CSV table of C-alpha atoms in Angstrom, one decimal:
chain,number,residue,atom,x,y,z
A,1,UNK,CA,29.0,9.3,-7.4
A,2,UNK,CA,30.2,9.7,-3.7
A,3,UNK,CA,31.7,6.9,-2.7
A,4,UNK,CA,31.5,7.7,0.9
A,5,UNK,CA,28.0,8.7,1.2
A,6,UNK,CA,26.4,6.9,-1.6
A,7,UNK,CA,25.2,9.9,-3.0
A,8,UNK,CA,25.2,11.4,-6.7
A,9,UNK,CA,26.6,14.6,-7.0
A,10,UNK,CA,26.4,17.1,-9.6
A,11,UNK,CA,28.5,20.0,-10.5
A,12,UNK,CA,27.8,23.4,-12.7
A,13,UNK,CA,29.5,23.7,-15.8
A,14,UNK,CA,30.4,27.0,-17.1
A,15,UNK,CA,32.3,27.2,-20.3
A,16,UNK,CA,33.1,30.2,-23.0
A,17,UNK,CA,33.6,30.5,-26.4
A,18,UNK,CA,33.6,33.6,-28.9
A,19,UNK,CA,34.1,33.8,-32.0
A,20,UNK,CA,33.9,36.8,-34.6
A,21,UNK,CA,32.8,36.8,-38.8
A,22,UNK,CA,32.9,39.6,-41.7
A,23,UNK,CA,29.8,38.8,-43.8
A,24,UNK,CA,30.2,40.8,-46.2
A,25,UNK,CA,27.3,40.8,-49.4
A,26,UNK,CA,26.9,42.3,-52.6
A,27,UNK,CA,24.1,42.9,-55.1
A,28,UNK,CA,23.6,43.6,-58.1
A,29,UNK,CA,20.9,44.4,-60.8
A,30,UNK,CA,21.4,44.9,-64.5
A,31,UNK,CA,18.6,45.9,-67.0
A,32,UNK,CA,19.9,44.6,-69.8
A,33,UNK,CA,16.8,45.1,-72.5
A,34,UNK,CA,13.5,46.0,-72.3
A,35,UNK,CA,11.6,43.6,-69.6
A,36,UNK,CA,14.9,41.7,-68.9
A,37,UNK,CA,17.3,41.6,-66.4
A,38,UNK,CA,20.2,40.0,-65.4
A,39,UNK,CA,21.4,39.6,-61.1
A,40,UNK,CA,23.9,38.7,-59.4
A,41,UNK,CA,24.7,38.0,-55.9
A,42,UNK,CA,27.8,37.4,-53.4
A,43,UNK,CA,27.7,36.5,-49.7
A,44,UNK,CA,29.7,35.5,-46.8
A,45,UNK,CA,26.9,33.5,-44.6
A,46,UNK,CA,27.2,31.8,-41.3
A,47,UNK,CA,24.4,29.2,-39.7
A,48,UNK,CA,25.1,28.4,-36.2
A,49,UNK,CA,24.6,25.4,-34.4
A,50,UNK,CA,21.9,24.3,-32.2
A,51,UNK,CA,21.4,24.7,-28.6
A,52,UNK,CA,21.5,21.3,-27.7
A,53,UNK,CA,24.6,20.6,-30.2
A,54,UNK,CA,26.1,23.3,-27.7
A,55,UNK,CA,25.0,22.0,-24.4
A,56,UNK,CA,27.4,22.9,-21.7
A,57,UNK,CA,26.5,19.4,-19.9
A,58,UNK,CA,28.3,16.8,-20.6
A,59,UNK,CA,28.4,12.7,-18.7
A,60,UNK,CA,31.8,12.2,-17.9
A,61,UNK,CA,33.7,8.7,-16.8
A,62,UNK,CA,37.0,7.3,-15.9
A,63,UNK,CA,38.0,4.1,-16.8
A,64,UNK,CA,40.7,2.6,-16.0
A,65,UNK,CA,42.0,1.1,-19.2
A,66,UNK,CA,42.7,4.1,-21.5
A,67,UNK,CA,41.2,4.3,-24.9
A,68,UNK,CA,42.9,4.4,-28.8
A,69,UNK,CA,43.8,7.8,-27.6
A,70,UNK,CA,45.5,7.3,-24.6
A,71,UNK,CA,43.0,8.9,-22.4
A,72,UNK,CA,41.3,7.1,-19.4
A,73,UNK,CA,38.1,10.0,-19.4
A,74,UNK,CA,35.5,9.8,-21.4
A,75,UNK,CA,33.2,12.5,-22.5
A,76,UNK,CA,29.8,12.9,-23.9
A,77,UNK,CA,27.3,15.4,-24.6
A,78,UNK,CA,27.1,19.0,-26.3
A,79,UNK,CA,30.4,20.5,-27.7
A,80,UNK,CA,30.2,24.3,-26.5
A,81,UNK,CA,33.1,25.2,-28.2
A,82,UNK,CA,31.1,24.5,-31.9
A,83,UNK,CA,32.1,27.6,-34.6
A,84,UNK,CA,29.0,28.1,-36.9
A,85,UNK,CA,29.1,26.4,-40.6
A,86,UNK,CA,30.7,29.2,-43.2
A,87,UNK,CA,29.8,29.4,-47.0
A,88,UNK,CA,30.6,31.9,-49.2
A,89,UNK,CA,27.7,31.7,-52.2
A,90,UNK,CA,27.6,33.2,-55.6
A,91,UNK,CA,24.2,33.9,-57.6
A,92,UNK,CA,23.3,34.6,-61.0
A,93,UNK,CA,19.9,34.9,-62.8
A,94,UNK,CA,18.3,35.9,-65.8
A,95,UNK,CA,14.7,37.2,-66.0
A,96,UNK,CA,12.5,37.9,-68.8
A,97,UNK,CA,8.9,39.9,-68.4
A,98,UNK,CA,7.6,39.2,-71.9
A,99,UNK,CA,3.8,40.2,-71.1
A,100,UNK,CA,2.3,41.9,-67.9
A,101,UNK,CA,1.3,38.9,-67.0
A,102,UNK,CA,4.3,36.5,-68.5
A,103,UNK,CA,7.4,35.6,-67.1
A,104,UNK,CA,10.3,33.6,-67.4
A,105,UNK,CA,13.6,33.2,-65.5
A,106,UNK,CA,17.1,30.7,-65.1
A,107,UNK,CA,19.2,30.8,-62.4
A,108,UNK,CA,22.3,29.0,-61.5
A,109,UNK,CA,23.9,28.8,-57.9
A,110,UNK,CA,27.5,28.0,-56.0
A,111,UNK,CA,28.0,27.5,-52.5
A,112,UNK,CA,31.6,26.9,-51.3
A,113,UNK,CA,30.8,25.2,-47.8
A,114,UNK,CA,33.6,25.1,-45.0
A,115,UNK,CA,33.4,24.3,-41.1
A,116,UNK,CA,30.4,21.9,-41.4
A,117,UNK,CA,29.1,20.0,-38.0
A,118,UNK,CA,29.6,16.1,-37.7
A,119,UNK,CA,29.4,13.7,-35.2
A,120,UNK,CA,32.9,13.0,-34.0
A,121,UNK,CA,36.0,13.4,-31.4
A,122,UNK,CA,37.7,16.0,-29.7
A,123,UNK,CA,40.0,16.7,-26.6
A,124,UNK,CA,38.9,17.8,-22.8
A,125,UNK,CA,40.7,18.8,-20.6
A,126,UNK,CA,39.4,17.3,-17.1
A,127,UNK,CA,42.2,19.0,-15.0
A,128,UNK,CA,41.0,19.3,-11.1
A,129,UNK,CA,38.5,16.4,-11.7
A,130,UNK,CA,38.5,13.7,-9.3
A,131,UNK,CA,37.5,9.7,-10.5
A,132,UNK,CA,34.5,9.5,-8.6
A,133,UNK,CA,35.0,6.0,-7.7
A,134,UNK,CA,38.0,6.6,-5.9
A,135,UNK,CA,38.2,10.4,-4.7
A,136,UNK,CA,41.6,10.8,-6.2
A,137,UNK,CA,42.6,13.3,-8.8
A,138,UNK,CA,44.1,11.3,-11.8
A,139,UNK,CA,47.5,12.3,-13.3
A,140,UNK,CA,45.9,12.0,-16.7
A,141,UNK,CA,43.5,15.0,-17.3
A,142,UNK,CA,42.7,14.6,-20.6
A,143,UNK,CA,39.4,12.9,-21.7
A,144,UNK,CA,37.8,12.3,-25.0
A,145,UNK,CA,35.0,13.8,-25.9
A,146,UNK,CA,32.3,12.4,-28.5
A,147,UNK,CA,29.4,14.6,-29.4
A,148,UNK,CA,29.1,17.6,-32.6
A,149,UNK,CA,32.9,18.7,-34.1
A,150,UNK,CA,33.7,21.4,-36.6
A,151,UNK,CA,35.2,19.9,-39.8
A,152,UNK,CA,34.5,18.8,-43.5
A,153,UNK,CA,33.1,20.7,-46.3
A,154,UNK,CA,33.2,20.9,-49.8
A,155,UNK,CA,30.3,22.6,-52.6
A,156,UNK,CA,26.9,22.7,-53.6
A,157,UNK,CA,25.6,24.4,-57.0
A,158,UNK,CA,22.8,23.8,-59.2
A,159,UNK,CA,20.1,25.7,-61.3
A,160,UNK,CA,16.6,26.8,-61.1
A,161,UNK,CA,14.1,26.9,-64.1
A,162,UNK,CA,11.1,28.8,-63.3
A,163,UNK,CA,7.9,30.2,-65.6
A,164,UNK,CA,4.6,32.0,-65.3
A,165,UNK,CA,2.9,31.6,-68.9
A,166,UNK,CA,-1.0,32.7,-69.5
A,167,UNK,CA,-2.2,30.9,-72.3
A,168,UNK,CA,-3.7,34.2,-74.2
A,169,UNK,CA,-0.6,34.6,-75.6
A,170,UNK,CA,-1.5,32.0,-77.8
A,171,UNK,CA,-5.4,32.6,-78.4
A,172,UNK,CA,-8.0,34.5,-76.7
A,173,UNK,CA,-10.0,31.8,-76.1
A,174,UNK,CA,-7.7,30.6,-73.4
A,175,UNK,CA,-8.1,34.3,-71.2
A,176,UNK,CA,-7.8,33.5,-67.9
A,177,UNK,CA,-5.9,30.3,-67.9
A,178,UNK,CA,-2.3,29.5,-67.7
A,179,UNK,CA,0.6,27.4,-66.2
A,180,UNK,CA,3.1,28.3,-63.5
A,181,UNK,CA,6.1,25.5,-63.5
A,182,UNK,CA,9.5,25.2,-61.9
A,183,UNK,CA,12.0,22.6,-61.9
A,184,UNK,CA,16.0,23.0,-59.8
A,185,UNK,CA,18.3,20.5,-59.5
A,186,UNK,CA,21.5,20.3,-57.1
A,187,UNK,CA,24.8,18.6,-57.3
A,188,UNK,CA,26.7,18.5,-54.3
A,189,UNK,CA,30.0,17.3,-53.6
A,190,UNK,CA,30.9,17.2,-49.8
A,191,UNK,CA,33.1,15.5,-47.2
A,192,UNK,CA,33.0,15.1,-43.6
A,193,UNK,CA,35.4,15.5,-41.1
A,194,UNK,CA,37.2,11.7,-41.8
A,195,UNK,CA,37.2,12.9,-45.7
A,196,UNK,CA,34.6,10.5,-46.2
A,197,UNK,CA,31.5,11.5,-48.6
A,198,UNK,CA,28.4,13.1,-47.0
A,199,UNK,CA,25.1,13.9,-48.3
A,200,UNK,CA,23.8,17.4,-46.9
A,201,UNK,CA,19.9,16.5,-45.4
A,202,UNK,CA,17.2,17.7,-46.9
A,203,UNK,CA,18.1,18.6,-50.4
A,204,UNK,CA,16.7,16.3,-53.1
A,205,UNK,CA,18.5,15.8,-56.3
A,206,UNK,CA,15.6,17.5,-58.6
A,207,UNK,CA,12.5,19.1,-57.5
A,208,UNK,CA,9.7,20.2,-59.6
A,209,UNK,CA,6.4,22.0,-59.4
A,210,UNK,CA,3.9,22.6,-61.8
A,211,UNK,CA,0.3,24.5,-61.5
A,212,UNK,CA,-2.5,24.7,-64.0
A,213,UNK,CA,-4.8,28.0,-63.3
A,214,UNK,CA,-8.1,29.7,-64.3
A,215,UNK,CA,-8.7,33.2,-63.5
A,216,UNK,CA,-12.0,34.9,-64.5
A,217,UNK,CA,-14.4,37.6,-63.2
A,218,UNK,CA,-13.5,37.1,-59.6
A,219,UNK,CA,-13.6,33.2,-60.2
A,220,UNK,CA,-10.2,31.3,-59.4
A,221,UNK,CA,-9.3,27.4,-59.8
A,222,UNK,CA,-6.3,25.8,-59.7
A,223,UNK,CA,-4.5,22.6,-59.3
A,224,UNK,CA,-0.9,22.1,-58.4
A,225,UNK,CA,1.5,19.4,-58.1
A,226,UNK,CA,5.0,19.6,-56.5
A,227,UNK,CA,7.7,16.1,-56.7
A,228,UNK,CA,10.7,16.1,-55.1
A,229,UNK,CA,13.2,12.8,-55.2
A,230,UNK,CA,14.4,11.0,-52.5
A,231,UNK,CA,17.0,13.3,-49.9
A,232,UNK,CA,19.0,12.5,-47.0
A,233,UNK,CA,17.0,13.8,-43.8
A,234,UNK,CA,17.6,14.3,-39.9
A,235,UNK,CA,14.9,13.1,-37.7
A,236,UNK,CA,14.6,13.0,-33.9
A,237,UNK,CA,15.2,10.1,-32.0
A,238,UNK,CA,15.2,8.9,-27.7
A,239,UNK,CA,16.2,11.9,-25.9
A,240,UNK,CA,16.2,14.1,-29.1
A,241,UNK,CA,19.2,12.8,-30.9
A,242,UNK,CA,19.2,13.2,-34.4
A,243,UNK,CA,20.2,10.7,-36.8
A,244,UNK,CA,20.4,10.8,-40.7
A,245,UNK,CA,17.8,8.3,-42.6
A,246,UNK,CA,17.0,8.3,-46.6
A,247,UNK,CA,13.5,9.8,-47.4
A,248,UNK,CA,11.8,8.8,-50.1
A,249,UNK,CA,10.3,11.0,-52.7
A,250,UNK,CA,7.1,12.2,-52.9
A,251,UNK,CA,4.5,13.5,-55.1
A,252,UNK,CA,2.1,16.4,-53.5
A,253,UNK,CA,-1.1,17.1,-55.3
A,254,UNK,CA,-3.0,20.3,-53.7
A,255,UNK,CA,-6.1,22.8,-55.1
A,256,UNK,CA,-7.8,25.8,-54.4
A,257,UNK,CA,-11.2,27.0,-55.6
A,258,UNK,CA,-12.0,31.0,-54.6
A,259,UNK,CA,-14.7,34.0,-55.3
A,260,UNK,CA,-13.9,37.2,-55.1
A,261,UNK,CA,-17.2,39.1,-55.5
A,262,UNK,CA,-15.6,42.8,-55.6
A,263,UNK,CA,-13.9,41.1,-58.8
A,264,UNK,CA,-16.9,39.8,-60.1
A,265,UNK,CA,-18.5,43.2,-60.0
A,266,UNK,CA,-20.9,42.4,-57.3
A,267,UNK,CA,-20.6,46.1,-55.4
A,268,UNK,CA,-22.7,45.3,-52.3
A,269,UNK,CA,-20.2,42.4,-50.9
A,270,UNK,CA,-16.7,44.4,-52.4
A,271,UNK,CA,-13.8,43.1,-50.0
A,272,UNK,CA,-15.4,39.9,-49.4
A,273,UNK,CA,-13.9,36.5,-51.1
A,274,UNK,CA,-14.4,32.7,-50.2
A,275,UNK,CA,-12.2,29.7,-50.5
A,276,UNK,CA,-11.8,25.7,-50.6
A,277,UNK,CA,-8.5,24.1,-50.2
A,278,UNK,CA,-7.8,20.8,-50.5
A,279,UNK,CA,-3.7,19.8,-49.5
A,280,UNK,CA,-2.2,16.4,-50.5
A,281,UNK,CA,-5.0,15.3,-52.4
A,282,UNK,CA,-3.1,12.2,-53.2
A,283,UNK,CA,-2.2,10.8,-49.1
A,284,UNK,CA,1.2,10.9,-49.7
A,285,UNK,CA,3.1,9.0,-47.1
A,286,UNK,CA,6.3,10.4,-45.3
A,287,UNK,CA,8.7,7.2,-45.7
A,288,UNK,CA,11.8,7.2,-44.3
A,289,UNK,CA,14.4,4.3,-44.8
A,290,UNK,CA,17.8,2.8,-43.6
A,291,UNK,CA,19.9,2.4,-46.2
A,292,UNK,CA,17.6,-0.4,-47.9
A,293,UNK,CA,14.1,0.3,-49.2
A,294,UNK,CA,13.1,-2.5,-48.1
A,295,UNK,CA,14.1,-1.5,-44.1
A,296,UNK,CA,11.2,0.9,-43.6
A,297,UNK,CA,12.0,3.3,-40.5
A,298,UNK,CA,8.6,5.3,-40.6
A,299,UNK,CA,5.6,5.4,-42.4
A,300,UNK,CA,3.6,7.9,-41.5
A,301,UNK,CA,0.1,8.8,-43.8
A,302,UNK,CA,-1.4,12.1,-42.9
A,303,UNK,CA,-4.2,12.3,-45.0
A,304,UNK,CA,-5.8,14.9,-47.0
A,305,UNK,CA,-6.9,18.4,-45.5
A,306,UNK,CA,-9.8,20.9,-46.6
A,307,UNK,CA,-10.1,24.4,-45.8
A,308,UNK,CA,-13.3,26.5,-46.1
A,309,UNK,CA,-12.4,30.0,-45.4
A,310,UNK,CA,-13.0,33.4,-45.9
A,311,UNK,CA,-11.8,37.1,-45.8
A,312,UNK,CA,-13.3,40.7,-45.7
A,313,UNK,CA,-11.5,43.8,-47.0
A,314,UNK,CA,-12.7,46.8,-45.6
């Protein structure tokens, strides 16, 4: 603000930051037995942060009481300074092909998470900048800042159960059906910047998934049903902020009928198949709360959806 002229000015920002990461990886495959196999994996992986937690523009104030810190600027906005969030993950698994068409597997996970993004304080300097009320240069330059910091961490591991199992193997009166069925769970044990706990969005404590199938001369039915429990999530709020909400679990219901006619040995219309889906069969909401399920945040029902489609081979 110009005092003089009444006017609001505004100033470009330009600020740098680099920074530099080894990530290395490693793989490895082991056949252990006949059909069965054993990997592991190691990695260094980065995720950086998002545009507008980077955003070079930033409101700035004086105030002529200074805050807890000592500081008589204030600062708010994106953090361009941000490093990206580092982990260093391990991976094993075990597979088993018992039957061309059978499969089993277990797998277990570790995630050692470091340099994780919170909301939080740091330092500006505001060197050069005038208090726009007055015109004068303050002997003070330093301002806090609030907006996205780099701190916190801790671990994530869990385990993934997964299997493909045709029900021939049993009797041959069941050719052509089987079950496809997963289940994880996670455990994770993190800390923000302040050491207090912090629940990483978007991971539910178990997930599951199970899908009951019928394959036959071109013919194909199934039916599937994935549940997930309730997660931490970030969602969008005025002018785009995010902020963290619980999310209850759902329950997702979805199935698929589909012809294939070069499969069912109908040589005039080889190539061509034709399908009906039908996704969340059940209406699951999306429910998101605030800390009490009985303070509902959103409730959003979406409906069930149906798709006739086809496609052509040539």
């Amino acid at each position: 603000f110009d005092s003089a002229g009444g006017m609001i000015k505004s100033s470009p920002t330009d600020i740098s930051h680099s920074y530099r990461n080894f990530l290395p990886s490693l793989n490895l495959i082991f056949d252990v037995a006949d059909n069965q196999t054993v990997r592991f994996g190691a990695a260094k992986t980065i995720s950086r942060a998002r545009l507008d937690e980077m955003n070079a523009s930033v409101a700035a104030s004086y105030n002529q009481q200074p805050d807890a810190n000592g500081n008589n600027w204030s600062v708010s906005g994106g953090n361009p300074n941000l490093e990206p969030k580092r982990a260093f993950g391990l991976d094993l698994t075990y597979e088993n092909y018992f039957s061309e068409e059978g499969y089993f597997s277990v797998a277990y996970f570790y995630k050692d998470l470091q340099n994780w993004i919170f909301d939080g304080k740091y330092e500006v300097d505001m060197a050069g900048v005038a208090d726009p009320l007055t015109g004068q240069i303050p002997a003070n330059s330093k301002a806090t800042g609030s907006g996205k910091v780099n701190g916190g961490g801790g671990s994530l591991n869990g385990a993934e159960f997964s299997v493909t199992l045709p029900l021939s193997e049993f009797t041959d009166v069941l050719k052509g059906f089987g079950v496809i069925a997963s289940y994880t769970t996670v455990d994770q044990d993190v800390q923000d910047q302040n050491d207090n706990d912090y629940e990483l969005p978007g991971l539910s404590k178990s997930i599951s998934s199970v899908t009951a199938y019928y394959e036959n001369s071109g013919f194909e039915a199934r039916v599937s049903m994935r549940h997930r429990s309730d997660f931490k999530g970030d969602v969008y709020g005025i002018g785009f902020d995010t902020k963290q909400v619980d999310i209850q679990g759902e329950t997702i219901v979805d199935a698929q009928i589909a012809y294939d006619f070069g499969e069912a040995g109908i040589k005039s219309l080889d190539g061509l198949s034709v399908f009906l889906q039908g996704q969340n069969l059940s209406d699951e909401p999306f429910v998101s709360t605030q800390g009490d399920p009985l303070k509902v945040g959103d409730y959003q029902e979406y409906g069930s959806t149906y798709l006739l489609g086809f496609s052509y081979k040539l």
